[in-house]
PDB file of C-alpha atoms in Angstrom:
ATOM      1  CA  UNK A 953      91.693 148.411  44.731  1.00  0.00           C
ATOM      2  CA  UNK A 954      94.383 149.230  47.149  1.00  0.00           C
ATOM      3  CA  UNK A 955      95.309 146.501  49.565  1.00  0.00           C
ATOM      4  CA  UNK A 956      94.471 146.833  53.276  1.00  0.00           C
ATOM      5  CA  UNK A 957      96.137 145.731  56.357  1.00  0.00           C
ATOM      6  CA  UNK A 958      93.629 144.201  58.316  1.00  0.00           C
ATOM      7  CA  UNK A 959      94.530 146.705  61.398  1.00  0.00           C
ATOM      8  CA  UNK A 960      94.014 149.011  58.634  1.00  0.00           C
ATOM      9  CA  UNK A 961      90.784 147.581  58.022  1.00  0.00           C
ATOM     10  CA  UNK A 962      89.572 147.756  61.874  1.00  0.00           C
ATOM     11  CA  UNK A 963      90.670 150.695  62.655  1.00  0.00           C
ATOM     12  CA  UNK A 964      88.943 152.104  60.133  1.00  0.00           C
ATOM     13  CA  UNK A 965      85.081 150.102  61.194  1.00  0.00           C
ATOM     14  CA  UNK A 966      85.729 151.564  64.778  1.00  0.00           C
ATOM     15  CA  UNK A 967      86.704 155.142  63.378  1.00  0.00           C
ATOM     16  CA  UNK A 968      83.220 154.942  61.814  1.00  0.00           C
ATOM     17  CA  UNK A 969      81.595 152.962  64.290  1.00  0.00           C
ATOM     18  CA  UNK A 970      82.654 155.781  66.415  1.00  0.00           C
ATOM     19  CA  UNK A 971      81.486 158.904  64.744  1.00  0.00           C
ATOM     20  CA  UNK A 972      78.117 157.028  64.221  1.00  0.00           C
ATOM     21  CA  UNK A 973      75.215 158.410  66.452  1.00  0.00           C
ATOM     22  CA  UNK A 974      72.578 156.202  68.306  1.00  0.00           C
ATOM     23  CA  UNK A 975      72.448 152.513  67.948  1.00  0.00           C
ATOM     24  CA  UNK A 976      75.115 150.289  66.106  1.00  0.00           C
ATOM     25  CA  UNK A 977      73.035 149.411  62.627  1.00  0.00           C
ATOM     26  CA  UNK A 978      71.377 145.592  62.634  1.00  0.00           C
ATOM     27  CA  UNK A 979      72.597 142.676  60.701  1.00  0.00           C
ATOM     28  CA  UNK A 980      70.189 143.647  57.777  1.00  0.00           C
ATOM     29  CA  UNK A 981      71.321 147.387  57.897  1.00  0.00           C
ATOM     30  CA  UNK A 982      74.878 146.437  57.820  1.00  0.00           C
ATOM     31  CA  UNK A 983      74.840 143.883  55.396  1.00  0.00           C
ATOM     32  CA  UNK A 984      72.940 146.439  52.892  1.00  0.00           C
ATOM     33  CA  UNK A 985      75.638 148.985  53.790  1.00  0.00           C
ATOM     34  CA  UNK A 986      78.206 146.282  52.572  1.00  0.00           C
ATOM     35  CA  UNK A 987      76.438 145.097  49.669  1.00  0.00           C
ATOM     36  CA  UNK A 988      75.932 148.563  48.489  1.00  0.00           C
ATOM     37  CA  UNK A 989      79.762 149.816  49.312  1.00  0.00           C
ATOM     38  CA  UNK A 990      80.674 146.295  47.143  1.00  0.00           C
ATOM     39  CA  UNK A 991      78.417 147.462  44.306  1.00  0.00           C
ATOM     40  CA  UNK A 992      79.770 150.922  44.445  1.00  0.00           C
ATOM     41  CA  UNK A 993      83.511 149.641  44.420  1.00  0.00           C
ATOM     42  CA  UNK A 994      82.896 147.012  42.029  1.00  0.00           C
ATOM     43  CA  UNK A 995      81.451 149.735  39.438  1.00  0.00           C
ATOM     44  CA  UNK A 996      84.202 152.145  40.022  1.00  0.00           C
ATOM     45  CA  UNK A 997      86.711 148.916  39.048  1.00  0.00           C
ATOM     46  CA  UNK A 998      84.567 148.215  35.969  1.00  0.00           C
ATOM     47  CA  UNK A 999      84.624 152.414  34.729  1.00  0.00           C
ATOM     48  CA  UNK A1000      88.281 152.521  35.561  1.00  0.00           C
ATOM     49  CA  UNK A1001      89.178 149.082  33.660  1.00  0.00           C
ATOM     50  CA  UNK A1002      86.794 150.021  30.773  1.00  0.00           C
ATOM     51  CA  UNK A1003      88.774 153.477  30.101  1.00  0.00           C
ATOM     52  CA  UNK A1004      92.027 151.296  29.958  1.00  0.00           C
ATOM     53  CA  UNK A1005      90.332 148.510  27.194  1.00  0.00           C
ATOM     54  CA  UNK A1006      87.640 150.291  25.575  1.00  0.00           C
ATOM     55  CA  UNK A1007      86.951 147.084  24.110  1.00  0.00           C
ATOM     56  CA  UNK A1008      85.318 146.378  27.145  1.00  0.00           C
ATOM     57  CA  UNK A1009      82.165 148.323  26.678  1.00  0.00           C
ATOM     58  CA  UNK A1010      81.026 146.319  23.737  1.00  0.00           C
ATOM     59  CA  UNK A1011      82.843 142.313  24.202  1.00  0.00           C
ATOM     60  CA  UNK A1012      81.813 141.766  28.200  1.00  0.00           C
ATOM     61  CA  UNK A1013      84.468 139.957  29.984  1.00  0.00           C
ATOM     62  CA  UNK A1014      83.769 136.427  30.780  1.00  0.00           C
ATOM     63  CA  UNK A1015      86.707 135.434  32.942  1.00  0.00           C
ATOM     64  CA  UNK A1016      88.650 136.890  35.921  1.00  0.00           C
ATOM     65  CA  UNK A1017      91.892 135.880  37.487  1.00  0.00           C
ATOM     66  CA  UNK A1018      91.194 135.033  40.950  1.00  0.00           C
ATOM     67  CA  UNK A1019      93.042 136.407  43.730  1.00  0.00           C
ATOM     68  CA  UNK A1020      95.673 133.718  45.333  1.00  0.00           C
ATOM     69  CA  UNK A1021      97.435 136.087  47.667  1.00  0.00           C
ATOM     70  CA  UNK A1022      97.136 134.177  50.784  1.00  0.00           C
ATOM     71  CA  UNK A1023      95.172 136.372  53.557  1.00  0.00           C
ATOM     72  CA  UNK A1024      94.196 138.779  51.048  1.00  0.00           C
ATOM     73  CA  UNK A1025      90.594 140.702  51.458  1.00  0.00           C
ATOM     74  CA  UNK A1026      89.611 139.001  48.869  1.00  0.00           C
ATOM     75  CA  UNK A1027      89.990 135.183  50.146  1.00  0.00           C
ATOM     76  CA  UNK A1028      88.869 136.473  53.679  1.00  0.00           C
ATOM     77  CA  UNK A1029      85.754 137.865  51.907  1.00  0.00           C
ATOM     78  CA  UNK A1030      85.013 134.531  49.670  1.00  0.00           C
ATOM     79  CA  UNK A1031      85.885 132.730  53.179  1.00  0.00           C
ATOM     80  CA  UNK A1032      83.023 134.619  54.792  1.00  0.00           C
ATOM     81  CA  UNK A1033      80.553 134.576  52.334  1.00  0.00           C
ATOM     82  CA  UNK A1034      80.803 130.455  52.203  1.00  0.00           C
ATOM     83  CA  UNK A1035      80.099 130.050  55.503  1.00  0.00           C
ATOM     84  CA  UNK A1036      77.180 132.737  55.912  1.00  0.00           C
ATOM     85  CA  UNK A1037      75.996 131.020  52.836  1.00  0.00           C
ATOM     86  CA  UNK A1038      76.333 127.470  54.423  1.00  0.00           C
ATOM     87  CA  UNK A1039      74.743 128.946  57.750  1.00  0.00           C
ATOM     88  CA  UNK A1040      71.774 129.724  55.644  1.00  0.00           C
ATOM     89  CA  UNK A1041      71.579 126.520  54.207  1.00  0.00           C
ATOM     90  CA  UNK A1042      71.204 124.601  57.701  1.00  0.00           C
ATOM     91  CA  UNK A1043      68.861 126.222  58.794  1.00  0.00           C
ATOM     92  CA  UNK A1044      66.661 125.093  55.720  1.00  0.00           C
ATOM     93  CA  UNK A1045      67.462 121.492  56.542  1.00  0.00           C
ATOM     94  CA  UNK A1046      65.007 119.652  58.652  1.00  0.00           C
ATOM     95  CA  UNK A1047      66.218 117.701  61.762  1.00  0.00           C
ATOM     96  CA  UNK A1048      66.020 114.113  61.630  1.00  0.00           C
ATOM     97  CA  UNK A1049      63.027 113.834  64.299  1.00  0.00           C
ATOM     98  CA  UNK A1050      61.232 116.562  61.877  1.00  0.00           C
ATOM     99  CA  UNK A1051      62.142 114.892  58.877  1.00  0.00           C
ATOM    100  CA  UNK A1052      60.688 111.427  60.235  1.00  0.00           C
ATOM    101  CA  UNK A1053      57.437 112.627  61.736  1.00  0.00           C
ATOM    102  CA  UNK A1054      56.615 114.138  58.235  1.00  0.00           C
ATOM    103  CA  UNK A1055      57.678 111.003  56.835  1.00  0.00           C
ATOM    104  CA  UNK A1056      55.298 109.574  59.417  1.00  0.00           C
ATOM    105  CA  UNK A1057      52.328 111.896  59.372  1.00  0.00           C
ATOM    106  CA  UNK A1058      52.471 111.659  55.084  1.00  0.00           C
ATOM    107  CA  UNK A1059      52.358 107.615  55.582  1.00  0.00           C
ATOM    108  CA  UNK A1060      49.484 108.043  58.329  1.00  0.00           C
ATOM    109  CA  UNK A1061      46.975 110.414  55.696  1.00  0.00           C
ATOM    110  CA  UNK A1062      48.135 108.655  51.842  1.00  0.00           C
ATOM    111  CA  UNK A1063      45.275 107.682  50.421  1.00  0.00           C
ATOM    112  CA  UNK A1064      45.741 104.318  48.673  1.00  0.00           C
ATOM    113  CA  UNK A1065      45.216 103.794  44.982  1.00  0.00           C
ATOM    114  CA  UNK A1066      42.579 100.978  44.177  1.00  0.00           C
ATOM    115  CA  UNK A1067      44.658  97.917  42.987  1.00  0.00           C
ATOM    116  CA  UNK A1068      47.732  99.150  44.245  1.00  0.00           C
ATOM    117  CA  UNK A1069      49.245  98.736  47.940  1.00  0.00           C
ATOM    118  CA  UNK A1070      50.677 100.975  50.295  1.00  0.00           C
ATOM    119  CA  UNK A1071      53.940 101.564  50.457  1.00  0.00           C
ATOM    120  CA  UNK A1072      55.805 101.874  54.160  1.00  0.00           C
TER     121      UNK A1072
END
């Protein structure tokens, strides 16, 4: 895949933000359109690298050199991913005061075991 400039890059999201009619497409709409333009681009690599190493189409590769071009699409992408992906992730941690009134509320309703004591 051909490197882009990131003007390269914007220019082209507000060429085809422009000719778009209506309403810019929500989060969910645009992050399908990006997953499925990865999955498209990511198949045309795998066609165009198995017609180079035929080998390819019956030993599956196991390993890829990563990208260490600094500021390269690639390490922007990876960079964005992490922190959507860490985004998610707080949001499914509980706030202290949450955590503690569950911690509270379980204490309140445990039902004690005969012979054994409660625990606080």
């Amino acid at each position: 895949m051909p490197l882009v400039s990131r003007d390269e890059l914007a220019d082209a999201l507000i060429q085809a933000l422009q000719k778009m009619p209506g309403r810019p497409p929500s989060e969910e709409e645009f992050e399908r359109g990006v997953d499925e333009k990865c999955v498209e681009l990511w198949e045309k690599d795998r066609r165009e690298e198995e017609e180079r190493q035929p080998t390819l189409k019956t030993i599956p590769r196991l390993f890829w050199k990563r990208d260490f071009t600094p500021n390269s699409i690639a390490e922007q992408t990876r960079r964005e991913a992490r922190i959507r992906l860490l985004k998610r992730q707080e949001t499914l941690l509980l706030e202290q005061a949450d955590l503690e009134l569950c911690h509270n509320l379980v204490l309140q309703n445990a039902t004690g075991i005969l012979g054994h004591e409660r625990i606080n």
